[in-house]
Short mmCIF file of C-alpha atoms and ligand atoms in Angstrom, two decimals:
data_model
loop_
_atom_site.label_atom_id
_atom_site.label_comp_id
_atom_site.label_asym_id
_atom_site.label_seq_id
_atom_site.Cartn_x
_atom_site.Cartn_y
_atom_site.Cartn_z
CA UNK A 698 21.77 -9.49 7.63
CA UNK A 699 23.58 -11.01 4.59
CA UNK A 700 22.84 -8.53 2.21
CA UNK A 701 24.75 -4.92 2.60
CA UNK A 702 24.08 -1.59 0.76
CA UNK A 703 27.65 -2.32 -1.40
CA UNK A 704 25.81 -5.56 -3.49
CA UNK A 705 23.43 -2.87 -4.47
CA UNK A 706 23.79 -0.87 -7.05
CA UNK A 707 24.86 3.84 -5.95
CA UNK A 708 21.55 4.35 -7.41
CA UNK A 709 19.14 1.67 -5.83
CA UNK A 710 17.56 2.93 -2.93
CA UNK A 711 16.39 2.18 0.60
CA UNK A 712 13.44 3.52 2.42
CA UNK A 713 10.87 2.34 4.82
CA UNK A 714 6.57 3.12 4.06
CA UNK A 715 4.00 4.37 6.59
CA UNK A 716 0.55 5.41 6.03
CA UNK A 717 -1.34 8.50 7.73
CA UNK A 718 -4.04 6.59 9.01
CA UNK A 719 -1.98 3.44 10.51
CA UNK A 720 0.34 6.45 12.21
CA UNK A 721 -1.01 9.95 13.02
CA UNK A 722 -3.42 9.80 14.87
CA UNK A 723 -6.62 11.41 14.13
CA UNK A 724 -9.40 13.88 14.34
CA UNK A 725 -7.15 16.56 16.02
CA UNK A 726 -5.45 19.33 14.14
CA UNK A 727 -9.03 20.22 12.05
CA UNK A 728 -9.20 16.72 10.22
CA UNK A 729 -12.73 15.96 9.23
CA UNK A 730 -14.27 11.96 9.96
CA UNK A 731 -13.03 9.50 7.33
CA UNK A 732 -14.42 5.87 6.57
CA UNK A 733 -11.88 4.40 8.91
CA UNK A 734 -13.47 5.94 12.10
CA UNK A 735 -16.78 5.01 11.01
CA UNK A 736 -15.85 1.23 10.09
CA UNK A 737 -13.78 1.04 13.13
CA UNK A 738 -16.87 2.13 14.99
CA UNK A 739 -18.68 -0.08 14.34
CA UNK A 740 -19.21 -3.64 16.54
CA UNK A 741 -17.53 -6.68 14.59
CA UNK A 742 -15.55 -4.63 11.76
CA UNK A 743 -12.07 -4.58 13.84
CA UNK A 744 -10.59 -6.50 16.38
CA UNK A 745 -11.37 -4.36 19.71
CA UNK A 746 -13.02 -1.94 17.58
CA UNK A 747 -9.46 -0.29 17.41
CA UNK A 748 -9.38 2.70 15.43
CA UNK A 749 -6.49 5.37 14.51
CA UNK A 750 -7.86 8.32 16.72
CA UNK A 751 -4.45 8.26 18.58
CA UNK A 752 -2.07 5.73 17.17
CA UNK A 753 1.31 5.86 16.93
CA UNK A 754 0.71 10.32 17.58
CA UNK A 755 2.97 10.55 14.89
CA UNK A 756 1.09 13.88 14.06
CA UNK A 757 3.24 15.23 17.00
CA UNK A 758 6.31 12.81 16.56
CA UNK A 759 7.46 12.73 13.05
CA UNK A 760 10.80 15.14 13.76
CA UNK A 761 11.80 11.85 16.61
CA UNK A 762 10.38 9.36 14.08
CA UNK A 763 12.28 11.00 10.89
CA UNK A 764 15.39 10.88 13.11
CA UNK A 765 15.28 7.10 13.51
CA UNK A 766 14.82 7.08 9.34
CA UNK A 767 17.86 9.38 8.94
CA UNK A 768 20.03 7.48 11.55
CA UNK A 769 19.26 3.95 9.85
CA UNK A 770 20.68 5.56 6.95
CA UNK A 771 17.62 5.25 4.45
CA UNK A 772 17.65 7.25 1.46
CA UNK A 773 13.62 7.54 0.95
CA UNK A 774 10.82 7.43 3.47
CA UNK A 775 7.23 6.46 1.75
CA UNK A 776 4.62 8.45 3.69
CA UNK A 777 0.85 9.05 2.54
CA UNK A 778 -1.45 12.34 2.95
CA UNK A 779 -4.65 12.32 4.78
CA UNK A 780 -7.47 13.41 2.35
CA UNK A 781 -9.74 14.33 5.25
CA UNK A 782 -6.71 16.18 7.12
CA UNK A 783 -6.81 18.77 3.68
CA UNK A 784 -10.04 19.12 2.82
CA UNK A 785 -12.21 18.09 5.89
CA UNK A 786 -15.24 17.59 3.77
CA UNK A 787 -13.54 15.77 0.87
CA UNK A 788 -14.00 19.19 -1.32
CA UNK A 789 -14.49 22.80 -0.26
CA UNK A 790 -12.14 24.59 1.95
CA UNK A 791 -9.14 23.06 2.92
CA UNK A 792 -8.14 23.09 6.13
CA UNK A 793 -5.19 25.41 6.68
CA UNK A 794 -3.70 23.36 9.80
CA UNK A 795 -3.25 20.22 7.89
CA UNK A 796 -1.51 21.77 4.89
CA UNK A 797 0.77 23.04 7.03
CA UNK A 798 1.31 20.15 8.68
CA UNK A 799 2.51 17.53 5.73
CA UNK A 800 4.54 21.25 4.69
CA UNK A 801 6.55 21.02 7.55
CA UNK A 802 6.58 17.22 7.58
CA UNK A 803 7.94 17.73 3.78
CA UNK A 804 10.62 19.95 4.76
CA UNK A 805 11.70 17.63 8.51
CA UNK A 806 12.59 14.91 5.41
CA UNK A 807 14.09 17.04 3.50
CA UNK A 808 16.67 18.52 6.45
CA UNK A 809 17.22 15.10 7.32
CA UNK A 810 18.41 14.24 3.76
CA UNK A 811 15.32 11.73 3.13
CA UNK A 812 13.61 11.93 -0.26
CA UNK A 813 9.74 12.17 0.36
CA UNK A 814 7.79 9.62 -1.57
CA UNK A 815 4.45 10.49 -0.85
CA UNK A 816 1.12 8.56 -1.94
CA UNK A 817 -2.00 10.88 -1.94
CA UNK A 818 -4.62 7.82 -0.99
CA UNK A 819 -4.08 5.62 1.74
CA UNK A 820 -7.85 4.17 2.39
CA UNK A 821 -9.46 6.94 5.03
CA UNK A 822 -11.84 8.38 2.03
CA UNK A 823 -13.33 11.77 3.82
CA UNK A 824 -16.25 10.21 5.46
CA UNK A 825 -18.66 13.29 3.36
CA UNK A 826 -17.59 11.42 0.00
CA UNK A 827 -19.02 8.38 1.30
CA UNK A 828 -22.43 10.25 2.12
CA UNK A 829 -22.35 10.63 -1.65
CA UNK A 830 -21.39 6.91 -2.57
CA UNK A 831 -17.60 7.14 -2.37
CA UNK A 832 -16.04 4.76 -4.66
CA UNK A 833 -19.01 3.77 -6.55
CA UNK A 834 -19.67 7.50 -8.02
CA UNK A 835 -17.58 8.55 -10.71
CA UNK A 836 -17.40 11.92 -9.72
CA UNK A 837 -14.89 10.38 -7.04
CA UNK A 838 -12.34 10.75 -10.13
CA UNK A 839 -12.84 14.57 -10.07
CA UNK A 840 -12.70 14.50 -6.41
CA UNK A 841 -9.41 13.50 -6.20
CA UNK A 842 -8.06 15.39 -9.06
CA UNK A 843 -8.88 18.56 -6.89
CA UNK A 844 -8.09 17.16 -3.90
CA UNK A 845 -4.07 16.28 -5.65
CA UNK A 846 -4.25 19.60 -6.86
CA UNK A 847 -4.37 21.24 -3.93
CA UNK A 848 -2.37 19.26 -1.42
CA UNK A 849 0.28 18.48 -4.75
CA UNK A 850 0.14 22.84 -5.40
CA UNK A 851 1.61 23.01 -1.39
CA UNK A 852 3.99 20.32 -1.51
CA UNK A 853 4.78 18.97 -4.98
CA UNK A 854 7.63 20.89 -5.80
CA UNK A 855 9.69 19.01 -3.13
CA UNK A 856 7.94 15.40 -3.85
CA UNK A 857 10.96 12.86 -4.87
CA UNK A 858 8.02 10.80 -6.04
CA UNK A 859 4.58 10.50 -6.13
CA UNK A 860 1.84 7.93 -6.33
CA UNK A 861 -1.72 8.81 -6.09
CA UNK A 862 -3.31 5.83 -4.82
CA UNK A 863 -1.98 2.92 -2.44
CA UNK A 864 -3.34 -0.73 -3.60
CA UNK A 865 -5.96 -0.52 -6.06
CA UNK A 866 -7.33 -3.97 -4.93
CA UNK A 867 -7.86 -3.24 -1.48
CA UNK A 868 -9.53 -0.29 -1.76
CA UNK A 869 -11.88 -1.95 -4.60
CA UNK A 870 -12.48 -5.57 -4.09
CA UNK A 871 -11.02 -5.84 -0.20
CA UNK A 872 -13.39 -3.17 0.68
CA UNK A 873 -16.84 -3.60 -1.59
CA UNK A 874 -16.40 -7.13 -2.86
CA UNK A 875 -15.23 -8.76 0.70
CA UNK A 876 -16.43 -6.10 2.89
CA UNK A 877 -13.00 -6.07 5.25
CA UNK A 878 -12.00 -3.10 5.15
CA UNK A 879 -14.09 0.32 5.34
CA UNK A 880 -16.68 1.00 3.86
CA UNK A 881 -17.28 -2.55 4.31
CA UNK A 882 -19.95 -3.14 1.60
CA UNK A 883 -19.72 -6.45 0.01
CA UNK A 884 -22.01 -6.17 -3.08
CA UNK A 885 -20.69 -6.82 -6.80
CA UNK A 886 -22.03 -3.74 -8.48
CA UNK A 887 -20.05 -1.90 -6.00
CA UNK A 888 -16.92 -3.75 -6.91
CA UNK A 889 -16.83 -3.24 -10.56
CA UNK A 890 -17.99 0.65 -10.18
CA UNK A 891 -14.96 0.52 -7.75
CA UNK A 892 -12.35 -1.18 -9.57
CA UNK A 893 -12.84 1.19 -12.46
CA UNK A 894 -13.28 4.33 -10.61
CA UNK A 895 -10.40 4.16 -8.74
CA UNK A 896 -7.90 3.50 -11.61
CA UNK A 897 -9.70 6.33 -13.30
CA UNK A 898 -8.83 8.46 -10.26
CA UNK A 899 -5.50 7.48 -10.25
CA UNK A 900 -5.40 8.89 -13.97
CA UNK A 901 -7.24 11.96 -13.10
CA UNK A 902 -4.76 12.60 -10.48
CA UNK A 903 -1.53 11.89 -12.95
CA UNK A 904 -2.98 15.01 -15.33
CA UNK A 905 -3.49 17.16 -12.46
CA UNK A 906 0.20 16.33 -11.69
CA UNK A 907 1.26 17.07 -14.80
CA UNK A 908 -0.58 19.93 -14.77
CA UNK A 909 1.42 21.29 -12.15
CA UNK A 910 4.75 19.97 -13.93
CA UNK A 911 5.50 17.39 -12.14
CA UNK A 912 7.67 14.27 -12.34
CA UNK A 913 8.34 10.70 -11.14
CA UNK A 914 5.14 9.65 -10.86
CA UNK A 915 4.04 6.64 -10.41
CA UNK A 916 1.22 3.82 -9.24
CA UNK A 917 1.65 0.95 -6.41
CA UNK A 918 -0.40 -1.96 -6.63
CA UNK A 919 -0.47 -5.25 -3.96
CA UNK A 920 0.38 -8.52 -5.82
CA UNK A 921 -0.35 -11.94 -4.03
CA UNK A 922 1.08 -15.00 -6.42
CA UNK A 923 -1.98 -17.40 -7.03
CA UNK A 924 -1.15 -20.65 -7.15
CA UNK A 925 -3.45 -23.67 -7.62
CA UNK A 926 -3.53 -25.75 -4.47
CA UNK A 927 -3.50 -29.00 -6.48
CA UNK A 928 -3.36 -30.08 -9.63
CA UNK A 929 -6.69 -30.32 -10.73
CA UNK A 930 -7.92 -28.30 -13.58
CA UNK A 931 -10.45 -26.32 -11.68
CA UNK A 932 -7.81 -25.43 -9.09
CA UNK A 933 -5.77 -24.21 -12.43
CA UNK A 934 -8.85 -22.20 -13.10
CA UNK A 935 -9.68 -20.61 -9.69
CA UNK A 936 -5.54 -19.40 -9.52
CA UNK A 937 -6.01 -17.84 -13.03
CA UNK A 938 -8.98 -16.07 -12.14
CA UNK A 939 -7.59 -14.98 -8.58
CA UNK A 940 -4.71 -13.71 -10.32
CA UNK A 941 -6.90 -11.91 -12.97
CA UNK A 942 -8.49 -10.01 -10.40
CA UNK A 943 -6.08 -9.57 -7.78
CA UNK A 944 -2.69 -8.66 -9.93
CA UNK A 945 -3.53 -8.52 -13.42
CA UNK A 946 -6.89 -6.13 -13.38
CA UNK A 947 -4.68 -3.18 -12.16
CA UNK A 948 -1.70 -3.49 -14.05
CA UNK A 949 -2.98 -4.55 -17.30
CA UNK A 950 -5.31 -1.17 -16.93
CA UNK A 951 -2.87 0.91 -16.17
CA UNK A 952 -0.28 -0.32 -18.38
CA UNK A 953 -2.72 -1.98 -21.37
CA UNK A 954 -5.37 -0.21 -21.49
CA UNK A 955 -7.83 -3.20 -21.01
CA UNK A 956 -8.96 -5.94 -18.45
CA UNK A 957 -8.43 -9.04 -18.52
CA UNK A 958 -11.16 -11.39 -20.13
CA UNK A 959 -10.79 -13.98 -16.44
CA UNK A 960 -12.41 -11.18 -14.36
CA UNK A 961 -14.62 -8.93 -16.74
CA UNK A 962 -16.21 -12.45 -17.11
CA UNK A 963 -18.09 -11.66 -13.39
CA UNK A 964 -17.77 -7.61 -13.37
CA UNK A 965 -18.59 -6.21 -17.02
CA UNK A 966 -22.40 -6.50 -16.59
CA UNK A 967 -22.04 -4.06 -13.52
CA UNK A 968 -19.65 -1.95 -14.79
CA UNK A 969 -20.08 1.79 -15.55
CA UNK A 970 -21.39 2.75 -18.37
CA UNK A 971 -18.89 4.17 -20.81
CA UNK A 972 -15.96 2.68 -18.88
CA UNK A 973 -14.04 1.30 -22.35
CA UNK A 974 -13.42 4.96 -23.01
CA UNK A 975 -11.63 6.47 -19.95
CA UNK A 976 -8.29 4.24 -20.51
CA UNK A 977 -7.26 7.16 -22.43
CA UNK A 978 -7.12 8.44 -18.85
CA UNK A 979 -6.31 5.28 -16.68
CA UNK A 980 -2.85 5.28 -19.03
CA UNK A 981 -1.55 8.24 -18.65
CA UNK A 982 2.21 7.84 -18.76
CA UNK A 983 4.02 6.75 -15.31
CA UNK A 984 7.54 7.21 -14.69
CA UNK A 985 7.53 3.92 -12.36
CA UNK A 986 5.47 1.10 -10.58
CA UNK A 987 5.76 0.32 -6.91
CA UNK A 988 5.10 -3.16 -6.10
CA UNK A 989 3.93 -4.04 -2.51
CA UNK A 990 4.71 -7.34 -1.90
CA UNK A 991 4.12 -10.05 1.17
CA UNK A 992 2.84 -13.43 0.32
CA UNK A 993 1.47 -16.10 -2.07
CA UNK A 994 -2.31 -17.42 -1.66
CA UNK A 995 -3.14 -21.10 -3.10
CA UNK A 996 -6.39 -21.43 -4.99
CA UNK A 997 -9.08 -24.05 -4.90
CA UNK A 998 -12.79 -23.66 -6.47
CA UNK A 999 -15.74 -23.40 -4.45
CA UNK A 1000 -19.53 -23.70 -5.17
CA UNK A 1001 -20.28 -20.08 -4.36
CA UNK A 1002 -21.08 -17.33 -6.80
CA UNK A 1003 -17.97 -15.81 -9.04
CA UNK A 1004 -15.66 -16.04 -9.02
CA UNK A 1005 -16.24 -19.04 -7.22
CA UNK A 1006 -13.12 -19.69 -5.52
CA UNK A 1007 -11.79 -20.02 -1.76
CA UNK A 1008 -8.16 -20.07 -0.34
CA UNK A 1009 -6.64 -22.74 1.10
CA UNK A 1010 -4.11 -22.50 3.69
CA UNK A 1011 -0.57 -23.69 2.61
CA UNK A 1012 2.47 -25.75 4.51
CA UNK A 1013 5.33 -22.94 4.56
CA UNK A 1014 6.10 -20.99 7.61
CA UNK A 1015 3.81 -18.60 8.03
CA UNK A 1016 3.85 -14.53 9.34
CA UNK A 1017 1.77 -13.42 12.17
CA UNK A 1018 -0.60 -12.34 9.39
CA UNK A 1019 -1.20 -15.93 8.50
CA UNK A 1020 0.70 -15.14 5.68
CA UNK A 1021 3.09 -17.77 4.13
CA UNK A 1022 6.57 -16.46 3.43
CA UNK A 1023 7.24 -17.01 -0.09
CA UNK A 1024 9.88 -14.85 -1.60
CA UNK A 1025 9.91 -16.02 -4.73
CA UNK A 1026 6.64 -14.38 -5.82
CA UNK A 1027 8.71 -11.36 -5.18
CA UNK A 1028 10.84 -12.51 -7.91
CA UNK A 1029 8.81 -14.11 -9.93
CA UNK A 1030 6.26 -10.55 -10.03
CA UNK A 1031 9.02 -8.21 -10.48
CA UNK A 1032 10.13 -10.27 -13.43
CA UNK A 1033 6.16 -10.92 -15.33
CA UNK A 1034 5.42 -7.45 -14.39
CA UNK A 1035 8.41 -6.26 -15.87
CA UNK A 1036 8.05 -8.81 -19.32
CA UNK A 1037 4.49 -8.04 -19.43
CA UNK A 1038 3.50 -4.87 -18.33
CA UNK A 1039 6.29 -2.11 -17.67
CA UNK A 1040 8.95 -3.28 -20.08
CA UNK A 1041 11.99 -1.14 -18.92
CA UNK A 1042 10.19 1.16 -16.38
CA UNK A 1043 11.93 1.60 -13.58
CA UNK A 1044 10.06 -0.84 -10.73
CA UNK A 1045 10.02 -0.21 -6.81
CA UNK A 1046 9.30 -2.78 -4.45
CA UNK A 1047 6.93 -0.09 -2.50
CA UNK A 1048 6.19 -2.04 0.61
CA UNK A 1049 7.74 -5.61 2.04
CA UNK A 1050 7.93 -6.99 5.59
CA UNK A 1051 6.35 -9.16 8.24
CA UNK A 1052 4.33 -9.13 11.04
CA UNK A 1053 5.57 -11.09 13.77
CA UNK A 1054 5.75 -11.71 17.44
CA UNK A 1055 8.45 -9.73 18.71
CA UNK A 1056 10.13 -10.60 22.12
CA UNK A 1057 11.01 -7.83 24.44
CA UNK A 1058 13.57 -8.44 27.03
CA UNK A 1059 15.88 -6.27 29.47
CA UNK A 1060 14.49 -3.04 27.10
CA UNK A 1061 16.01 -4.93 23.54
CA UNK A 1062 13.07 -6.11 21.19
CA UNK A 1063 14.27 -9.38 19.39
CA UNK A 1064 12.33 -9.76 15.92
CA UNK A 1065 15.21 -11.97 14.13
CA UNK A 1066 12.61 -13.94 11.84
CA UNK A 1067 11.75 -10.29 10.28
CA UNK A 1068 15.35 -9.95 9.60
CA UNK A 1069 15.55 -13.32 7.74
CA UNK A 1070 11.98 -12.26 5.57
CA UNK A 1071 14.05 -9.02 4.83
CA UNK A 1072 17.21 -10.75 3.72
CA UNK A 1073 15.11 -13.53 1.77
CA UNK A 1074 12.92 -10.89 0.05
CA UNK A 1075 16.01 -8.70 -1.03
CA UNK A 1076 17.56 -12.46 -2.95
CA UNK A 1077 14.58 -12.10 -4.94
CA UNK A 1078 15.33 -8.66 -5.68
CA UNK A 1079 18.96 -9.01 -6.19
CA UNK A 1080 17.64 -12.16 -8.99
CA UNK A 1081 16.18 -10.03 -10.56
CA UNK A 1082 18.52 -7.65 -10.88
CA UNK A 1083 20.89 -9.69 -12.34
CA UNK A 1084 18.45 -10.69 -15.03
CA UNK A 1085 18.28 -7.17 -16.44
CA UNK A 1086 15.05 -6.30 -14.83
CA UNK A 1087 14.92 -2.61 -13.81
CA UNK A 1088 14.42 -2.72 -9.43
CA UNK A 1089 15.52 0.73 -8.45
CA UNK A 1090 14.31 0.43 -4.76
CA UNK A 1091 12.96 -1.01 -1.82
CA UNK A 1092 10.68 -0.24 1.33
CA UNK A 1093 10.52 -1.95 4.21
CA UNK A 1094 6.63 -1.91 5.59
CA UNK A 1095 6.78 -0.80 8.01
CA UNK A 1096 9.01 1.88 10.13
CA UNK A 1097 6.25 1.57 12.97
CA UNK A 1098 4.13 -1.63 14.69
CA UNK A 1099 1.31 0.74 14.16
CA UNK A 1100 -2.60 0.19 12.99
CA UNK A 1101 -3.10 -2.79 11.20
CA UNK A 1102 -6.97 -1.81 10.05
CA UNK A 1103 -9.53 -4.52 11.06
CA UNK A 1104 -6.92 -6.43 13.09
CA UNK A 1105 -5.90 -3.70 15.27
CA UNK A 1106 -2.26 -2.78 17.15
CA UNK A 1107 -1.85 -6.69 17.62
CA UNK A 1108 -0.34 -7.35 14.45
CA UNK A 1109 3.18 -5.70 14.59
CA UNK A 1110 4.63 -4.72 11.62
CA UNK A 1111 7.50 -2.28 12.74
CA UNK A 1112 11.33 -1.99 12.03
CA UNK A 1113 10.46 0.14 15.39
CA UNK A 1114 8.36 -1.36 18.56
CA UNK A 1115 5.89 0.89 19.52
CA UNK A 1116 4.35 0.87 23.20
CA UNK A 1117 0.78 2.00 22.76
CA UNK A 1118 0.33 2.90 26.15
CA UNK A 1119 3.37 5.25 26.58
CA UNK A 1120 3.96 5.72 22.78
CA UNK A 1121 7.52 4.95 23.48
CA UNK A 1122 9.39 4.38 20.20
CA UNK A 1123 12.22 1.17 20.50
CA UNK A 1124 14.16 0.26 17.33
CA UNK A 1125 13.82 -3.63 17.05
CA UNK A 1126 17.06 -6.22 16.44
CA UNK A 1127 15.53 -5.45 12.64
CA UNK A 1128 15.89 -1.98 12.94
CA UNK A 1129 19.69 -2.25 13.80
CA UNK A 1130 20.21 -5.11 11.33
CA UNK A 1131 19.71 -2.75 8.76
CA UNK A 1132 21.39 0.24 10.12
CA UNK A 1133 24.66 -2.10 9.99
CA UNK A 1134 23.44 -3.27 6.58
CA UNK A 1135 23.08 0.32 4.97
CA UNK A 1136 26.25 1.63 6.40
CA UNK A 1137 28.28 -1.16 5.10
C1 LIG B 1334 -0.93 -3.39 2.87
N1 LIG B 1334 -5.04 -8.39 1.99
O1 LIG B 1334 -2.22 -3.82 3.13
C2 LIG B 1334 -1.03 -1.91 3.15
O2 LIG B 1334 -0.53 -1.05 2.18
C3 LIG B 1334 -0.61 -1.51 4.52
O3 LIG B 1334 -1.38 -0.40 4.92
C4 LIG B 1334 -0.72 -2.68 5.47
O4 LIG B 1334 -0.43 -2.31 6.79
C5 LIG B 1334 0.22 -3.76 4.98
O5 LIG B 1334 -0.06 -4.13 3.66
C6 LIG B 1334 0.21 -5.01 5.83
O6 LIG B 1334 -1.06 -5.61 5.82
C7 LIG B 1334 -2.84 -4.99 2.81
O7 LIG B 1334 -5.99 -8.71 2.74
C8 LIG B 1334 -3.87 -5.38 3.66
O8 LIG B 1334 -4.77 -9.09 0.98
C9 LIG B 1334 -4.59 -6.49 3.38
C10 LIG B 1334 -4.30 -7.23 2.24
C11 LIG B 1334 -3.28 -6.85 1.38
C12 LIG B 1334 -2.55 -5.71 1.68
#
């Protein structure tokens, strides 16, 4: 790698993200079903119809997987809680064997000098909220306020940071406007309901927080840089509104207290009743914004309903994903979001990386390209740095090839190969890349 620990600034940390679902395995240890067995279960929802009942077993390996975190020399590790792991039925009794469980993986980060950075919603919704709507009900906001205070009233007082829910958009639009992900609904009533309730979750979830006294708390949203594919007017217009409803929907509620005119245009005649009043909540003061970050999409209009837009592909290289590599979207979102929206808040880039197709030879796994999207992504971050804009950290996404939801354990992700079969952990050229880096 070009880039070392020493260009940073003492303060700026490193860490690498996870999510419970991707990693643990599931249904042992008295977890109740979630919406990602069910989707998964389903024929046509996910490549193989993989799901996370086993995964990376990092339910019964996180002491050998924090090890790898501590010996790469990270500072943070960015894990999320299973809903359905605490409270089996989504309310009601938690289950004892689960709090335990992200207790003692709280305290294995802590004796290994890694700051937790936990996020308390990582898309396997307790498959008994769905039975009573899930997203679409507003009650889901009260839901998760009780659910964060009682996972938050075990563990929050050694929480580095916390953020209650991972990528607004893909757990609203993704998952009820495009159906991809679980629950898999694709209806636009269920999208607006959706991308209000869960920003009015998150908000619920900051008081209980706060309730509970506690600090550096934050939000992560996904931001893809539209672009129009030519330059036609309409493909002007089909960007703008992409952007309105991908990036600027979440941010501009959290941190305005509105939504932007570009995508209430197609969702305000199905949204909630009332919603104009709950930014009170929605806005509740952060102490930071995570950015996950991993590509740009370019925008052309189509003939279907609204939004009435399609992506087209581009000419860059692309990631295993599909995705083109363009790092200066990083740059260019940490410096709008920063202009626009946060002002001097301190911003983390919450998730980064590449899937690729790693080669494996005499027991090394070669995965240089995902060095060279690391390097390329932290230039962005470095610009921006030296323009004044406050980037306190970054996580690598991800510290395990693990479950990559309706694509399955093809797409490899990891800093660390996994072998599915054995569940043999191998640190990748990557992972060593940045060990060097973080020492130097
Ligand atoms: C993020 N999209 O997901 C998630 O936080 C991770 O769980 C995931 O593994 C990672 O990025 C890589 O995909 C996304 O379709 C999934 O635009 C899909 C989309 C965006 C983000």
């Amino acid at each position: 790698m070009k880039h070392r620990r020493s260009d940073f600034a003492t303060d700026f940390l490193f860490g690498t993200a996870t999510s419970s679902y991707q990693i643990e395995g599931h249904g042992m240890g008295g977890a109740g079903r979630t919406i990602w067995d069910d989707f998964a279960a389903t024929p046509g929802n996910v490549v193989r119809a993989e799901n996370g009942a086993r995964a990376c077993d990092h339910y019964h390996r996180y002491a050998e997987d924090f090890d790898l975190v501590r010996a790469a020399g990270f500072d943070a590790y960015r894990f999320s809680v299973s809903w359905a792991r605490v409270l089996p039925e989504g309310r009601g009794t938690p289950n004892a064997e689960g709090l335990d469980y992200y207790d003692r993986l709280t305290d294995a980060l802590l004796e290994r000098g890694l700051k937790p950075c936990a996020t308390l919603y990582h898309w396997e919704l307790p498959s008994a909220l769905q039975d009573l709507g899930g997203w679409r009900n507003r009650d889901i906001a009260e839901w998760f306020a009780d659910y964060t205070h009682v996972i938050m009233s075990r563990i929050g007082d050694r929480m580095f940071s916390v953020a209650p829910i991972n990528e607004p958009w893909c757990v609203a639009w993704l998952s009820h406007f495009m159906g991809l992900h679980a629950p898999g609904v694709r209806d636009i009533r269920a999208t607006a309901r959706a991308m209000h309730h869960v920003l009015l979750a998150h908000g619920r979830a900051i008081q209980a927080m706060r309730g509970l006294g506690m600090q550096n708390l934050g939000a992560v949203c996904n931001l893809e840089w539209a672009m129009p594919a030519d330059d036609t007017p309409g493909a002007k217009d089909a960007a703008d509104r992409y952007d309105a409803i991908y990036n600027r929907w979440f941010l501009s509620g959290l941190f305005k207290g509105e939504y932007p005119a570009l995508a209430l245009e197609g969702l305000e005649p199905h949204m909630p009743t009332g919603w104009q009043d709950d930014f009170a909540t929605i806005q509740a003061p952060l102490d930071w914004c995570g950015l996950n970050y991993y590509t740009r999409k370019l925008l052309v209009p189509d003939d279907t309903p609204w939004p009435a837009l399609k992506e087209v592909a581009g000419p860059l290289p692309k990631t295993l994903m599909d995705w083109e590599i363009y790092p200066e979207g990083l740059y260019r979102f940490l410096a709008r979001t920063a202009r626009e929206y946060t002002g001097t808040l301190p911003l983390y880039v919450t998730e980064n990386g590449m899937a690729s197709r790693d080669t494996l030879q005499d027991g090394h796994v070669y995965d240089e390209g995902r060095i060279a999207y690391i390097d390329n992504h932290l230039d962005a971050v470095q610009r921006a740095r030296a323009e004044g804009v406050p980037v306190k950290g970054y996580f690598v996404w991800s510290l395990l090839d693990n479950y990559e939801w309706a694509l399955g354990y093809e797409k490899r992700f990891g800093l660390v190969h996994v072998d599915f079969d054995t569940l043999a952990r191998t640190p990748k050229s990557s992972y060593h890349a940045l060990a060097t880096a973080l020492k130097a």
